[in-house]
Amino acid sequence: GAGGGAGSAIGREPLTKLLFSATLTRSAARLAPLRLERAAYFCVSGARFATPATLREWMLSCGAQDKPLLLLLLLRWMKAPQAKRYWDAPPGGGDGGADGEGGSESGSESGAASGEEEGEGSESGSSREGESEDGIAAEESEGEGGARARRKHSCVLIFTSSVEATRRLAKLLQLLGVSAREYSSAVPAKLRHDTLHAMRIGTAGVVVASDAMARGIDADTIDAVVNYDPPSDIRSYLHRVGRTARAGRKGTSYTILSDSEARPFKQMMAKAGKEWRPLKLPQQRTALAETSPLLDDALSQLPATLVRE
């Protein structure tokens, strides 16, 4: 019996290894440690840096000083009923497409202003009566409670470029009234485990994470990824946005860019064959101006908050 079992084991086919990756390296030196014999490379998409068809990718731009406010407005807007048409819009389509919501993608001030006015007119025509800039500049109204309840099991994952930036942004969002969790290597392992568990069961809400944590996050409740700090390269971008739209589910990514960050990011995306899809929130300029005092107050409290912890 023992001899027969050993003989049959020796006669079996060798183990076949299947390695799946969104950003698999083509470097022979890096693949060598895997000890692959007669390896075959298969690409399931024509593009080297492809994202799922169910992922909608948007880019928002503003002045560097307005990035925290634009993030706050984006989080509020994602809860509003009218936002769903952008999640479900086909790439390049009329609703939520680059022409319908961003206008020109020019980096000039006049081009951005022109695109905003055009986008605002489009949005106001399709949103509810009386819901203009108040939909994002003010706190959520009772009418948005239904949308909030419907999406109570979803999570928004925000990425920054460093551990320190993660901590600072999480605290700033908390001061702005957002129940944000911090997820980085500076957070104790138990708290990181608790946050990951909360994401998986749909109670995390908003999580701010560092780049290094991107590959370790797997939760099917992540509806949206926000790149608060732009990724350093296209591989980092794919790892970040790959936290949503997994296994055939729908997902959305937003990248918030300051004026100085927009050109390098656009060049990176173009080099990778990725589409540039600008988005402006309804009444964006007005809403930024109206919520500016909130940011000033939060920033004044931030240093003391960071010192206490």
PDB file of C-alpha atoms in Angstrom:
ATOM      1  CA  GLY A   1       0.000   0.000   0.000  1.00  0.00           C
ATOM      2  CA  ALA A   2       2.695   2.475   0.986  1.00  0.00           C
ATOM      3  CA  GLY A   3       4.870   1.520  -1.964  1.00  0.00           C
ATOM      4  CA  GLY A   4       1.976   1.755  -4.391  1.00  0.00           C
ATOM      5  CA  GLY A   5       1.016   5.170  -3.085  1.00  0.00           C
ATOM      6  CA  ALA A   6       4.546   6.442  -3.520  1.00  0.00           C
ATOM      7  CA  GLY A   7       4.745   5.057  -7.019  1.00  0.00           C
ATOM      8  CA  SER A   8       1.515   6.665  -8.079  1.00  0.00           C
ATOM      9  CA  ALA A   9       2.650   9.973  -6.585  1.00  0.00           C
ATOM     10  CA  ILE A  10       5.875   9.842  -8.587  1.00  0.00           C
ATOM     11  CA  GLY A  11       3.930   9.257 -11.754  1.00  0.00           C
ATOM     12  CA  ARG A  12       1.713  12.311 -11.347  1.00  0.00           C
ATOM     13  CA  GLU A  13       1.982  15.422 -13.483  1.00  0.00           C
ATOM     14  CA  PRO A  14       4.107  18.208 -11.937  1.00  0.00           C
ATOM     15  CA  LEU A  15       2.340  20.951 -10.057  1.00  0.00           C
ATOM     16  CA  THR A  16       1.000  23.724 -12.286  1.00  0.00           C
ATOM     17  CA  LYS A  17       1.317  27.246 -10.907  1.00  0.00           C
ATOM     18  CA  LEU A  18      -1.132  29.961 -11.960  1.00  0.00           C
ATOM     19  CA  LEU A  19      -0.126  33.512 -11.059  1.00  0.00           C
ATOM     20  CA  PHE A  20      -2.669  36.297 -11.557  1.00  0.00           C
ATOM     21  CA  SER A  21      -1.718  39.957 -11.297  1.00  0.00           C
ATOM     22  CA  ALA A  22      -3.006  43.289 -12.582  1.00  0.00           C
ATOM     23  CA  THR A  23       0.571  44.572 -12.792  1.00  0.00           C
ATOM     24  CA  LEU A  24       2.678  41.463 -13.428  1.00  0.00           C
ATOM     25  CA  THR A  25       6.280  42.370 -14.151  1.00  0.00           C
ATOM     26  CA  ARG A  26       7.923  41.271 -17.395  1.00  0.00           C
ATOM     27  CA  SER A  27      11.392  41.446 -15.870  1.00  0.00           C
ATOM     28  CA  ALA A  28      13.123  38.045 -16.072  1.00  0.00           C
ATOM     29  CA  ALA A  29      15.224  38.884 -13.002  1.00  0.00           C
ATOM     30  CA  ARG A  30      12.147  39.524 -10.893  1.00  0.00           C
ATOM     31  CA  LEU A  31      10.351  36.411 -12.141  1.00  0.00           C
ATOM     32  CA  ALA A  32      13.356  34.120 -11.589  1.00  0.00           C
ATOM     33  CA  PRO A  33      12.757  33.627  -7.820  1.00  0.00           C
ATOM     34  CA  LEU A  34       9.363  32.103  -8.658  1.00  0.00           C
ATOM     35  CA  ARG A  35      11.216  29.155 -10.283  1.00  0.00           C
ATOM     36  CA  LEU A  36       8.757  28.821 -13.113  1.00  0.00           C
ATOM     37  CA  GLU A  37       9.499  26.104 -15.676  1.00  0.00           C
ATOM     38  CA  ARG A  38       8.318  26.511 -19.274  1.00  0.00           C
ATOM     39  CA  ALA A  39       6.323  29.545 -18.180  1.00  0.00           C
ATOM     40  CA  ALA A  40       3.586  30.891 -20.465  1.00  0.00           C
ATOM     41  CA  TYR A  41       2.391  34.495 -20.291  1.00  0.00           C
ATOM     42  CA  PHE A  42      -1.272  35.259 -21.017  1.00  0.00           C
ATOM     43  CA  CYS A  43      -2.786  38.741 -21.238  1.00  0.00           C
ATOM     44  CA  VAL A  44      -6.588  38.908 -21.054  1.00  0.00           C
ATOM     45  CA  SER A  45      -6.762  42.487 -22.285  1.00  0.00           C
ATOM     46  CA  GLY A  46      -5.300  44.302 -25.233  1.00  0.00           C
ATOM     47  CA  ALA A  47      -4.002  47.057 -22.977  1.00  0.00           C
ATOM     48  CA  ARG A  48      -1.079  46.380 -20.672  1.00  0.00           C
ATOM     49  CA  PHE A  49      -2.512  48.572 -17.908  1.00  0.00           C
ATOM     50  CA  ALA A  50      -6.200  47.693 -18.076  1.00  0.00           C
ATOM     51  CA  THR A  51      -8.909  48.213 -15.472  1.00  0.00           C
ATOM     52  CA  PRO A  52     -12.268  46.392 -15.256  1.00  0.00           C
ATOM     53  CA  ALA A  53     -15.068  47.507 -17.552  1.00  0.00           C
ATOM     54  CA  THR A  54     -17.218  47.982 -14.440  1.00  0.00           C
ATOM     55  CA  LEU A  55     -14.856  50.656 -13.049  1.00  0.00           C
ATOM     56  CA  ARG A  56     -15.614  54.341 -13.702  1.00  0.00           C
ATOM     57  CA  GLU A  57     -12.551  56.584 -13.382  1.00  0.00           C
ATOM     58  CA  TRP A  58     -12.867  60.337 -12.773  1.00  0.00           C
ATOM     59  CA  MET A  59     -10.431  63.183 -12.193  1.00  0.00           C
ATOM     60  CA  LEU A  60     -11.233  66.387 -10.321  1.00  0.00           C
ATOM     61  CA  SER A  61      -8.998  69.461 -10.184  1.00  0.00           C
ATOM     62  CA  CYS A  62      -8.748  72.497  -7.920  1.00  0.00           C
ATOM     63  CA  GLY A  63      -6.236  74.766  -6.252  1.00  0.00           C
ATOM     64  CA  ALA A  64      -3.889  73.048  -3.796  1.00  0.00           C
ATOM     65  CA  GLN A  65      -5.448  74.875  -0.832  1.00  0.00           C
ATOM     66  CA  ASP A  66      -8.922  73.608  -1.800  1.00  0.00           C
ATOM     67  CA  LYS A  67      -8.124  69.867  -1.939  1.00  0.00           C
ATOM     68  CA  PRO A  68      -9.431  69.062   1.574  1.00  0.00           C
ATOM     69  CA  LEU A  69     -12.663  70.930   0.838  1.00  0.00           C
ATOM     70  CA  LEU A  70     -13.115  69.293  -2.545  1.00  0.00           C
ATOM     71  CA  LEU A  71     -12.699  65.906  -0.869  1.00  0.00           C
ATOM     72  CA  LEU A  72     -15.352  66.843   1.714  1.00  0.00           C
ATOM     73  CA  LEU A  73     -17.739  67.981  -1.027  1.00  0.00           C
ATOM     74  CA  LEU A  74     -17.068  64.821  -3.013  1.00  0.00           C
ATOM     75  CA  LEU A  75     -17.894  62.624  -0.016  1.00  0.00           C
ATOM     76  CA  ARG A  76     -21.157  64.525   0.488  1.00  0.00           C
ATOM     77  CA  TRP A  77     -21.990  64.402  -3.215  1.00  0.00           C
ATOM     78  CA  MET A  78     -21.479  60.635  -3.376  1.00  0.00           C
ATOM     79  CA  LYS A  79     -24.285  60.242  -0.819  1.00  0.00           C
ATOM     80  CA  ALA A  80     -26.707  62.333  -2.865  1.00  0.00           C
ATOM     81  CA  PRO A  81     -29.300  60.628  -5.106  1.00  0.00           C
ATOM     82  CA  GLN A  82     -28.138  62.419  -8.275  1.00  0.00           C
ATOM     83  CA  ALA A  83     -24.670  60.909  -7.961  1.00  0.00           C
ATOM     84  CA  LYS A  84     -25.909  57.438  -8.941  1.00  0.00           C
ATOM     85  CA  ARG A  85     -26.282  58.405 -12.586  1.00  0.00           C
ATOM     86  CA  TYR A  86     -22.543  59.049 -12.736  1.00  0.00           C
ATOM     87  CA  TRP A  87     -21.716  55.678 -11.173  1.00  0.00           C
ATOM     88  CA  ASP A  88     -23.881  53.942 -13.760  1.00  0.00           C
ATOM     89  CA  ALA A  89     -22.915  56.075 -16.780  1.00  0.00           C
ATOM     90  CA  PRO A  90     -21.060  54.292 -19.598  1.00  0.00           C
ATOM     91  CA  PRO A  91     -17.533  55.541 -20.356  1.00  0.00           C
ATOM     92  CA  GLY A  92     -17.663  58.620 -22.546  1.00  0.00           C
ATOM     93  CA  GLY A  93     -21.465  58.663 -22.381  1.00  0.00           C
ATOM     94  CA  GLY A  94     -23.677  61.699 -22.103  1.00  0.00           C
ATOM     95  CA  ASP A  95     -24.540  61.422 -18.419  1.00  0.00           C
ATOM     96  CA  GLY A  96     -21.370  61.943 -16.508  1.00  0.00           C
ATOM     97  CA  GLY A  97     -19.160  61.857 -19.590  1.00  0.00           C
ATOM     98  CA  ALA A  98     -16.286  64.273 -20.008  1.00  0.00           C
ATOM     99  CA  ASP A  99     -18.316  66.563 -22.219  1.00  0.00           C
ATOM    100  CA  GLY A 100     -21.349  66.550 -19.960  1.00  0.00           C
ATOM    101  CA  GLU A 101     -19.671  67.271 -16.669  1.00  0.00           C
ATOM    102  CA  GLY A 102     -16.259  68.721 -17.130  1.00  0.00           C
ATOM    103  CA  GLY A 103     -16.318  70.670 -20.339  1.00  0.00           C
ATOM    104  CA  SER A 104     -12.819  71.369 -21.589  1.00  0.00           C
ATOM    105  CA  GLU A 105      -9.951  69.491 -20.029  1.00  0.00           C
ATOM    106  CA  SER A 106      -7.703  72.462 -20.572  1.00  0.00           C
ATOM    107  CA  GLY A 107      -5.439  73.332 -17.705  1.00  0.00           C
ATOM    108  CA  SER A 108      -6.078  77.061 -18.160  1.00  0.00           C
ATOM    109  CA  GLU A 109      -8.181  78.951 -15.647  1.00  0.00           C
ATOM    110  CA  SER A 110     -10.592  80.178 -18.295  1.00  0.00           C
ATOM    111  CA  GLY A 111     -11.064  76.685 -19.718  1.00  0.00           C
ATOM    112  CA  ALA A 112     -11.807  75.257 -16.276  1.00  0.00           C
ATOM    113  CA  ALA A 113     -14.275  78.019 -15.469  1.00  0.00           C
ATOM    114  CA  SER A 114     -16.059  77.545 -18.763  1.00  0.00           C
ATOM    115  CA  GLY A 115     -16.320  73.803 -18.217  1.00  0.00           C
ATOM    116  CA  GLU A 116     -17.684  74.331 -14.715  1.00  0.00           C
ATOM    117  CA  GLU A 117     -20.461  76.640 -15.805  1.00  0.00           C
ATOM    118  CA  GLU A 118     -21.450  74.223 -18.551  1.00  0.00           C
ATOM    119  CA  GLY A 119     -21.404  71.271 -16.138  1.00  0.00           C
ATOM    120  CA  GLU A 120     -23.460  73.148 -13.565  1.00  0.00           C
ATOM    121  CA  GLY A 121     -26.155  73.918 -16.087  1.00  0.00           C
ATOM    122  CA  SER A 122     -26.331  70.278 -17.082  1.00  0.00           C
ATOM    123  CA  GLU A 123     -26.539  69.137 -13.467  1.00  0.00           C
ATOM    124  CA  SER A 124     -29.184  71.608 -12.351  1.00  0.00           C
ATOM    125  CA  GLY A 125     -31.432  70.522 -15.175  1.00  0.00           C
ATOM    126  CA  SER A 126     -31.404  66.915 -14.036  1.00  0.00           C
ATOM    127  CA  SER A 127     -31.361  67.266 -10.255  1.00  0.00           C
ATOM    128  CA  ARG A 128     -34.308  67.768  -7.952  1.00  0.00           C
ATOM    129  CA  GLU A 129     -36.112  71.090  -7.734  1.00  0.00           C
ATOM    130  CA  GLY A 130     -34.335  73.478  -5.388  1.00  0.00           C
ATOM    131  CA  GLU A 131     -31.220  71.310  -5.132  1.00  0.00           C
ATOM    132  CA  SER A 132     -28.388  73.506  -6.386  1.00  0.00           C
ATOM    133  CA  GLU A 133     -25.174  74.148  -4.525  1.00  0.00           C
ATOM    134  CA  ASP A 134     -26.894  73.310  -1.224  1.00  0.00           C
ATOM    135  CA  GLY A 135     -26.758  69.640  -2.240  1.00  0.00           C
ATOM    136  CA  ILE A 136     -23.043  69.540  -1.385  1.00  0.00           C
ATOM    137  CA  ALA A 137     -22.172  72.814   0.332  1.00  0.00           C
ATOM    138  CA  ALA A 138     -24.652  72.289   3.153  1.00  0.00           C
ATOM    139  CA  GLU A 139     -25.188  69.265   5.357  1.00  0.00           C
ATOM    140  CA  GLU A 140     -27.220  66.460   3.813  1.00  0.00           C
ATOM    141  CA  SER A 141     -30.932  67.151   3.691  1.00  0.00           C
ATOM    142  CA  GLU A 142     -33.700  64.792   4.798  1.00  0.00           C
ATOM    143  CA  GLY A 143     -34.274  63.799   1.185  1.00  0.00           C
ATOM    144  CA  GLU A 144     -30.794  62.380   1.004  1.00  0.00           C
ATOM    145  CA  GLY A 145     -31.386  60.156   4.021  1.00  0.00           C
ATOM    146  CA  GLY A 146     -32.896  57.478   1.815  1.00  0.00           C
ATOM    147  CA  ALA A 147     -29.801  57.399  -0.378  1.00  0.00           C
ATOM    148  CA  ARG A 148     -27.618  57.268   2.723  1.00  0.00           C
ATOM    149  CA  ALA A 149     -29.643  54.342   4.091  1.00  0.00           C
ATOM    150  CA  ARG A 150     -29.475  52.490   0.797  1.00  0.00           C
ATOM    151  CA  ARG A 151     -25.685  52.767   0.744  1.00  0.00           C
ATOM    152  CA  LYS A 152     -25.044  52.271   4.466  1.00  0.00           C
ATOM    153  CA  HIS A 153     -23.094  49.077   3.734  1.00  0.00           C
ATOM    154  CA  SER A 154     -20.675  50.740   1.309  1.00  0.00           C
ATOM    155  CA  CYS A 155     -17.208  52.091   1.998  1.00  0.00           C
ATOM    156  CA  VAL A 156     -15.107  54.894   0.515  1.00  0.00           C
ATOM    157  CA  LEU A 157     -11.362  54.235   0.558  1.00  0.00           C
ATOM    158  CA  ILE A 158      -9.081  57.295   0.366  1.00  0.00           C
ATOM    159  CA  PHE A 159      -5.397  56.987  -0.476  1.00  0.00           C
ATOM    160  CA  THR A 160      -2.589  59.354   0.475  1.00  0.00           C
ATOM    161  CA  SER A 161       1.115  59.254  -0.362  1.00  0.00           C
ATOM    162  CA  SER A 162       2.569  58.666   3.118  1.00  0.00           C
ATOM    163  CA  VAL A 163       1.839  57.464   6.640  1.00  0.00           C
ATOM    164  CA  GLU A 164       2.022  61.004   8.004  1.00  0.00           C
ATOM    165  CA  ALA A 165      -0.331  62.315   5.311  1.00  0.00           C
ATOM    166  CA  THR A 166      -2.769  59.510   6.160  1.00  0.00           C
ATOM    167  CA  ARG A 167      -2.837  60.474   9.820  1.00  0.00           C
ATOM    168  CA  ARG A 168      -3.181  64.174   9.085  1.00  0.00           C
ATOM    169  CA  LEU A 169      -6.000  63.743   6.557  1.00  0.00           C
ATOM    170  CA  ALA A 170      -7.944  61.315   8.764  1.00  0.00           C
ATOM    171  CA  LYS A 171      -7.826  63.778  11.672  1.00  0.00           C
ATOM    172  CA  LEU A 172      -8.737  66.697   9.425  1.00  0.00           C
ATOM    173  CA  LEU A 173     -11.775  64.849   8.069  1.00  0.00           C
ATOM    174  CA  GLN A 174     -12.855  64.043  11.618  1.00  0.00           C
ATOM    175  CA  LEU A 175     -12.662  67.755  12.484  1.00  0.00           C
ATOM    176  CA  LEU A 176     -14.769  68.432   9.383  1.00  0.00           C
ATOM    177  CA  GLY A 177     -17.460  66.076  10.687  1.00  0.00           C
ATOM    178  CA  VAL A 178     -16.568  62.927   8.733  1.00  0.00           C
ATOM    179  CA  SER A 179     -16.267  59.654  10.670  1.00  0.00           C
ATOM    180  CA  ALA A 180     -13.001  58.630   9.016  1.00  0.00           C
ATOM    181  CA  ARG A 181     -10.754  55.767  10.098  1.00  0.00           C
ATOM    182  CA  GLU A 182      -6.980  55.721   9.681  1.00  0.00           C
ATOM    183  CA  TYR A 183      -5.368  52.647   8.125  1.00  0.00           C
ATOM    184  CA  SER A 184      -1.561  52.712   7.939  1.00  0.00           C
ATOM    185  CA  SER A 185       1.524  51.024   9.378  1.00  0.00           C
ATOM    186  CA  ALA A 186       1.507  53.595  12.201  1.00  0.00           C
ATOM    187  CA  VAL A 187      -1.792  52.211  13.480  1.00  0.00           C
ATOM    188  CA  PRO A 188      -1.553  49.285  15.938  1.00  0.00           C
ATOM    189  CA  ALA A 189      -2.175  45.891  14.361  1.00  0.00           C
ATOM    190  CA  LYS A 190      -5.369  45.291  16.352  1.00  0.00           C
ATOM    191  CA  LEU A 191      -6.897  48.574  15.196  1.00  0.00           C
ATOM    192  CA  ARG A 192      -5.910  47.815  11.605  1.00  0.00           C
ATOM    193  CA  HIS A 193      -7.581  44.416  11.948  1.00  0.00           C
ATOM    194  CA  ASP A 194     -10.718  46.031  13.385  1.00  0.00           C
ATOM    195  CA  THR A 195     -10.835  48.547  10.522  1.00  0.00           C
ATOM    196  CA  LEU A 196     -10.407  45.832   7.896  1.00  0.00           C
ATOM    197  CA  HIS A 197     -13.160  43.793   9.555  1.00  0.00           C
ATOM    198  CA  ALA A 198     -15.441  46.856   9.605  1.00  0.00           C
ATOM    199  CA  MET A 199     -14.794  47.362   5.893  1.00  0.00           C
ATOM    200  CA  ARG A 200     -15.677  43.772   5.117  1.00  0.00           C
ATOM    201  CA  ILE A 201     -18.973  43.867   7.027  1.00  0.00           C
ATOM    202  CA  GLY A 202     -19.871  47.324   5.692  1.00  0.00           C
ATOM    203  CA  THR A 203     -19.634  49.499   8.813  1.00  0.00           C
ATOM    204  CA  ALA A 204     -16.383  51.384   8.121  1.00  0.00           C
ATOM    205  CA  GLY A 205     -17.840  54.256   6.099  1.00  0.00           C
ATOM    206  CA  VAL A 206     -14.720  56.264   5.186  1.00  0.00           C
ATOM    207  CA  VAL A 207     -11.178  54.893   5.504  1.00  0.00           C
ATOM    208  CA  VAL A 208      -7.979  56.846   4.841  1.00  0.00           C
ATOM    209  CA  ALA A 209      -5.078  54.572   3.905  1.00  0.00           C
ATOM    210  CA  SER A 210      -1.427  54.890   3.005  1.00  0.00           C
ATOM    211  CA  ASP A 211      -0.016  53.622  -0.283  1.00  0.00           C
ATOM    212  CA  ALA A 212       1.776  50.736   1.391  1.00  0.00           C
ATOM    213  CA  MET A 213      -1.575  49.332   2.569  1.00  0.00           C
ATOM    214  CA  ALA A 214      -3.163  49.241  -0.899  1.00  0.00           C
ATOM    215  CA  ARG A 215      -2.336  45.622  -1.707  1.00  0.00           C
ATOM    216  CA  GLY A 216      -3.532  44.259   1.628  1.00  0.00           C
ATOM    217  CA  ILE A 217      -7.098  45.545   1.405  1.00  0.00           C
ATOM    218  CA  ASP A 218      -9.772  43.223   0.036  1.00  0.00           C
ATOM    219  CA  ALA A 219     -13.390  44.065   0.850  1.00  0.00           C
ATOM    220  CA  ASP A 220     -16.380  43.802  -1.472  1.00  0.00           C
ATOM    221  CA  THR A 221     -18.085  46.753   0.255  1.00  0.00           C
ATOM    222  CA  ILE A 222     -15.700  49.315  -1.279  1.00  0.00           C
ATOM    223  CA  ASP A 223     -17.830  51.272  -3.730  1.00  0.00           C
ATOM    224  CA  ALA A 224     -15.350  54.063  -4.377  1.00  0.00           C
ATOM    225  CA  VAL A 225     -11.627  54.789  -4.204  1.00  0.00           C
ATOM    226  CA  VAL A 226     -10.387  58.365  -3.887  1.00  0.00           C
ATOM    227  CA  ASN A 227      -6.797  59.253  -4.738  1.00  0.00           C
ATOM    228  CA  TYR A 228      -6.334  62.301  -2.527  1.00  0.00           C
ATOM    229  CA  ASP A 229      -2.629  62.330  -3.358  1.00  0.00           C
ATOM    230  CA  PRO A 230      -1.938  61.199  -6.924  1.00  0.00           C
ATOM    231  CA  PRO A 231      -0.077  57.885  -7.205  1.00  0.00           C
ATOM    232  CA  SER A 232       3.618  57.940  -8.047  1.00  0.00           C
ATOM    233  CA  ASP A 233       3.258  55.668 -11.076  1.00  0.00           C
ATOM    234  CA  ILE A 234       0.680  53.744 -13.072  1.00  0.00           C
ATOM    235  CA  ARG A 235       1.246  50.516 -11.141  1.00  0.00           C
ATOM    236  CA  SER A 236       0.459  52.254  -7.878  1.00  0.00           C
ATOM    237  CA  TYR A 237      -2.648  53.735  -9.518  1.00  0.00           C
ATOM    238  CA  LEU A 238      -3.841  50.286 -10.593  1.00  0.00           C
ATOM    239  CA  HIS A 239      -3.250  48.795  -7.146  1.00  0.00           C
ATOM    240  CA  ARG A 240      -5.254  51.604  -5.566  1.00  0.00           C
ATOM    241  CA  VAL A 241      -8.260  51.622  -7.893  1.00  0.00           C
ATOM    242  CA  GLY A 242      -8.168  47.828  -7.950  1.00  0.00           C
ATOM    243  CA  ARG A 243      -9.625  47.857  -4.427  1.00  0.00           C
ATOM    244  CA  THR A 244     -13.045  48.482  -5.994  1.00  0.00           C
ATOM    245  CA  ALA A 245     -14.950  47.022  -8.981  1.00  0.00           C
ATOM    246  CA  ARG A 246     -13.729  43.543  -8.017  1.00  0.00           C
ATOM    247  CA  ALA A 247     -15.193  40.260  -9.261  1.00  0.00           C
ATOM    248  CA  GLY A 248     -17.586  41.911 -11.701  1.00  0.00           C
ATOM    249  CA  ARG A 249     -18.997  44.458  -9.249  1.00  0.00           C
ATOM    250  CA  LYS A 250     -19.349  48.146 -10.107  1.00  0.00           C
ATOM    251  CA  GLY A 251     -16.952  50.670  -8.656  1.00  0.00           C
ATOM    252  CA  THR A 252     -15.775  54.241  -9.055  1.00  0.00           C
ATOM    253  CA  SER A 253     -12.437  55.944  -8.623  1.00  0.00           C
ATOM    254  CA  TYR A 254     -11.801  59.656  -8.188  1.00  0.00           C
ATOM    255  CA  THR A 255      -8.410  61.370  -8.357  1.00  0.00           C
ATOM    256  CA  ILE A 256      -8.215  64.858  -6.844  1.00  0.00           C
ATOM    257  CA  LEU A 257      -5.501  66.958  -8.459  1.00  0.00           C
ATOM    258  CA  SER A 258      -4.063  70.354  -7.675  1.00  0.00           C
ATOM    259  CA  ASP A 259      -3.071  72.549 -10.591  1.00  0.00           C
ATOM    260  CA  SER A 260       0.560  71.456 -10.329  1.00  0.00           C
ATOM    261  CA  GLU A 261      -0.367  67.757 -10.124  1.00  0.00           C
ATOM    262  CA  ALA A 262      -2.725  67.687 -13.109  1.00  0.00           C
ATOM    263  CA  ARG A 263      -0.191  67.757 -15.965  1.00  0.00           C
ATOM    264  CA  PRO A 264       2.116  64.954 -14.681  1.00  0.00           C
ATOM    265  CA  PHE A 265      -0.898  62.783 -13.877  1.00  0.00           C
ATOM    266  CA  LYS A 266      -2.429  63.320 -17.315  1.00  0.00           C
ATOM    267  CA  GLN A 267       0.888  62.449 -18.951  1.00  0.00           C
ATOM    268  CA  MET A 268       1.152  59.274 -16.870  1.00  0.00           C
ATOM    269  CA  MET A 269      -2.365  58.214 -17.818  1.00  0.00           C
ATOM    270  CA  ALA A 270      -1.833  58.995 -21.507  1.00  0.00           C
ATOM    271  CA  LYS A 271       1.408  57.003 -21.576  1.00  0.00           C
ATOM    272  CA  ALA A 272      -0.452  54.018 -20.128  1.00  0.00           C
ATOM    273  CA  GLY A 273      -3.261  54.394 -22.664  1.00  0.00           C
ATOM    274  CA  LYS A 274      -5.748  55.463 -20.016  1.00  0.00           C
ATOM    275  CA  GLU A 275      -8.577  57.892 -20.731  1.00  0.00           C
ATOM    276  CA  TRP A 276      -8.643  61.321 -19.067  1.00  0.00           C
ATOM    277  CA  ARG A 277     -12.150  61.880 -17.730  1.00  0.00           C
ATOM    278  CA  PRO A 278     -12.644  65.215 -15.932  1.00  0.00           C
ATOM    279  CA  LEU A 279     -15.490  65.730 -13.485  1.00  0.00           C
ATOM    280  CA  LYS A 280     -16.750  68.876 -11.806  1.00  0.00           C
ATOM    281  CA  LEU A 281     -19.241  68.711  -8.972  1.00  0.00           C
ATOM    282  CA  PRO A 282     -22.421  70.771  -9.351  1.00  0.00           C
ATOM    283  CA  GLN A 283     -21.795  74.415  -8.370  1.00  0.00           C
ATOM    284  CA  GLN A 284     -18.267  73.429  -7.413  1.00  0.00           C
ATOM    285  CA  ARG A 285     -16.750  76.900  -7.160  1.00  0.00           C
ATOM    286  CA  THR A 286     -19.674  78.240  -5.153  1.00  0.00           C
ATOM    287  CA  ALA A 287     -19.651  75.255  -2.806  1.00  0.00           C
ATOM    288  CA  LEU A 288     -15.899  75.559  -2.206  1.00  0.00           C
ATOM    289  CA  ALA A 289     -16.304  79.219  -1.292  1.00  0.00           C
ATOM    290  CA  GLU A 290     -19.243  78.525   1.034  1.00  0.00           C
ATOM    291  CA  THR A 291     -17.460  75.750   2.944  1.00  0.00           C
ATOM    292  CA  SER A 292     -14.109  77.532   3.197  1.00  0.00           C
ATOM    293  CA  PRO A 293     -14.782  78.742   6.791  1.00  0.00           C
ATOM    294  CA  LEU A 294     -15.233  75.094   7.848  1.00  0.00           C
ATOM    295  CA  LEU A 295     -11.753  74.270   6.602  1.00  0.00           C
ATOM    296  CA  ASP A 296     -10.207  77.314   8.267  1.00  0.00           C
ATOM    297  CA  ASP A 297     -11.707  76.298  11.603  1.00  0.00           C
ATOM    298  CA  ALA A 298     -10.624  72.659  11.233  1.00  0.00           C
ATOM    299  CA  LEU A 299      -7.071  73.616  10.258  1.00  0.00           C
ATOM    300  CA  SER A 300      -6.791  75.842  13.320  1.00  0.00           C
ATOM    301  CA  GLN A 301      -7.666  72.861  15.545  1.00  0.00           C
ATOM    302  CA  LEU A 302      -5.548  70.285  13.699  1.00  0.00           C
ATOM    303  CA  PRO A 303      -2.101  70.945  15.283  1.00  0.00           C
ATOM    304  CA  ALA A 304      -3.458  70.529  18.819  1.00  0.00           C
ATOM    305  CA  THR A 305      -5.339  67.375  17.785  1.00  0.00           C
ATOM    306  CA  LEU A 306      -2.194  65.811  16.341  1.00  0.00           C
ATOM    307  CA  VAL A 307      -0.121  66.709  19.405  1.00  0.00           C
ATOM    308  CA  ARG A 308      -2.646  65.145  21.779  1.00  0.00           C
ATOM    309  CA  GLU A 309      -2.348  61.839  20.000  1.00  0.00           C
TER     310      GLU A 309
END
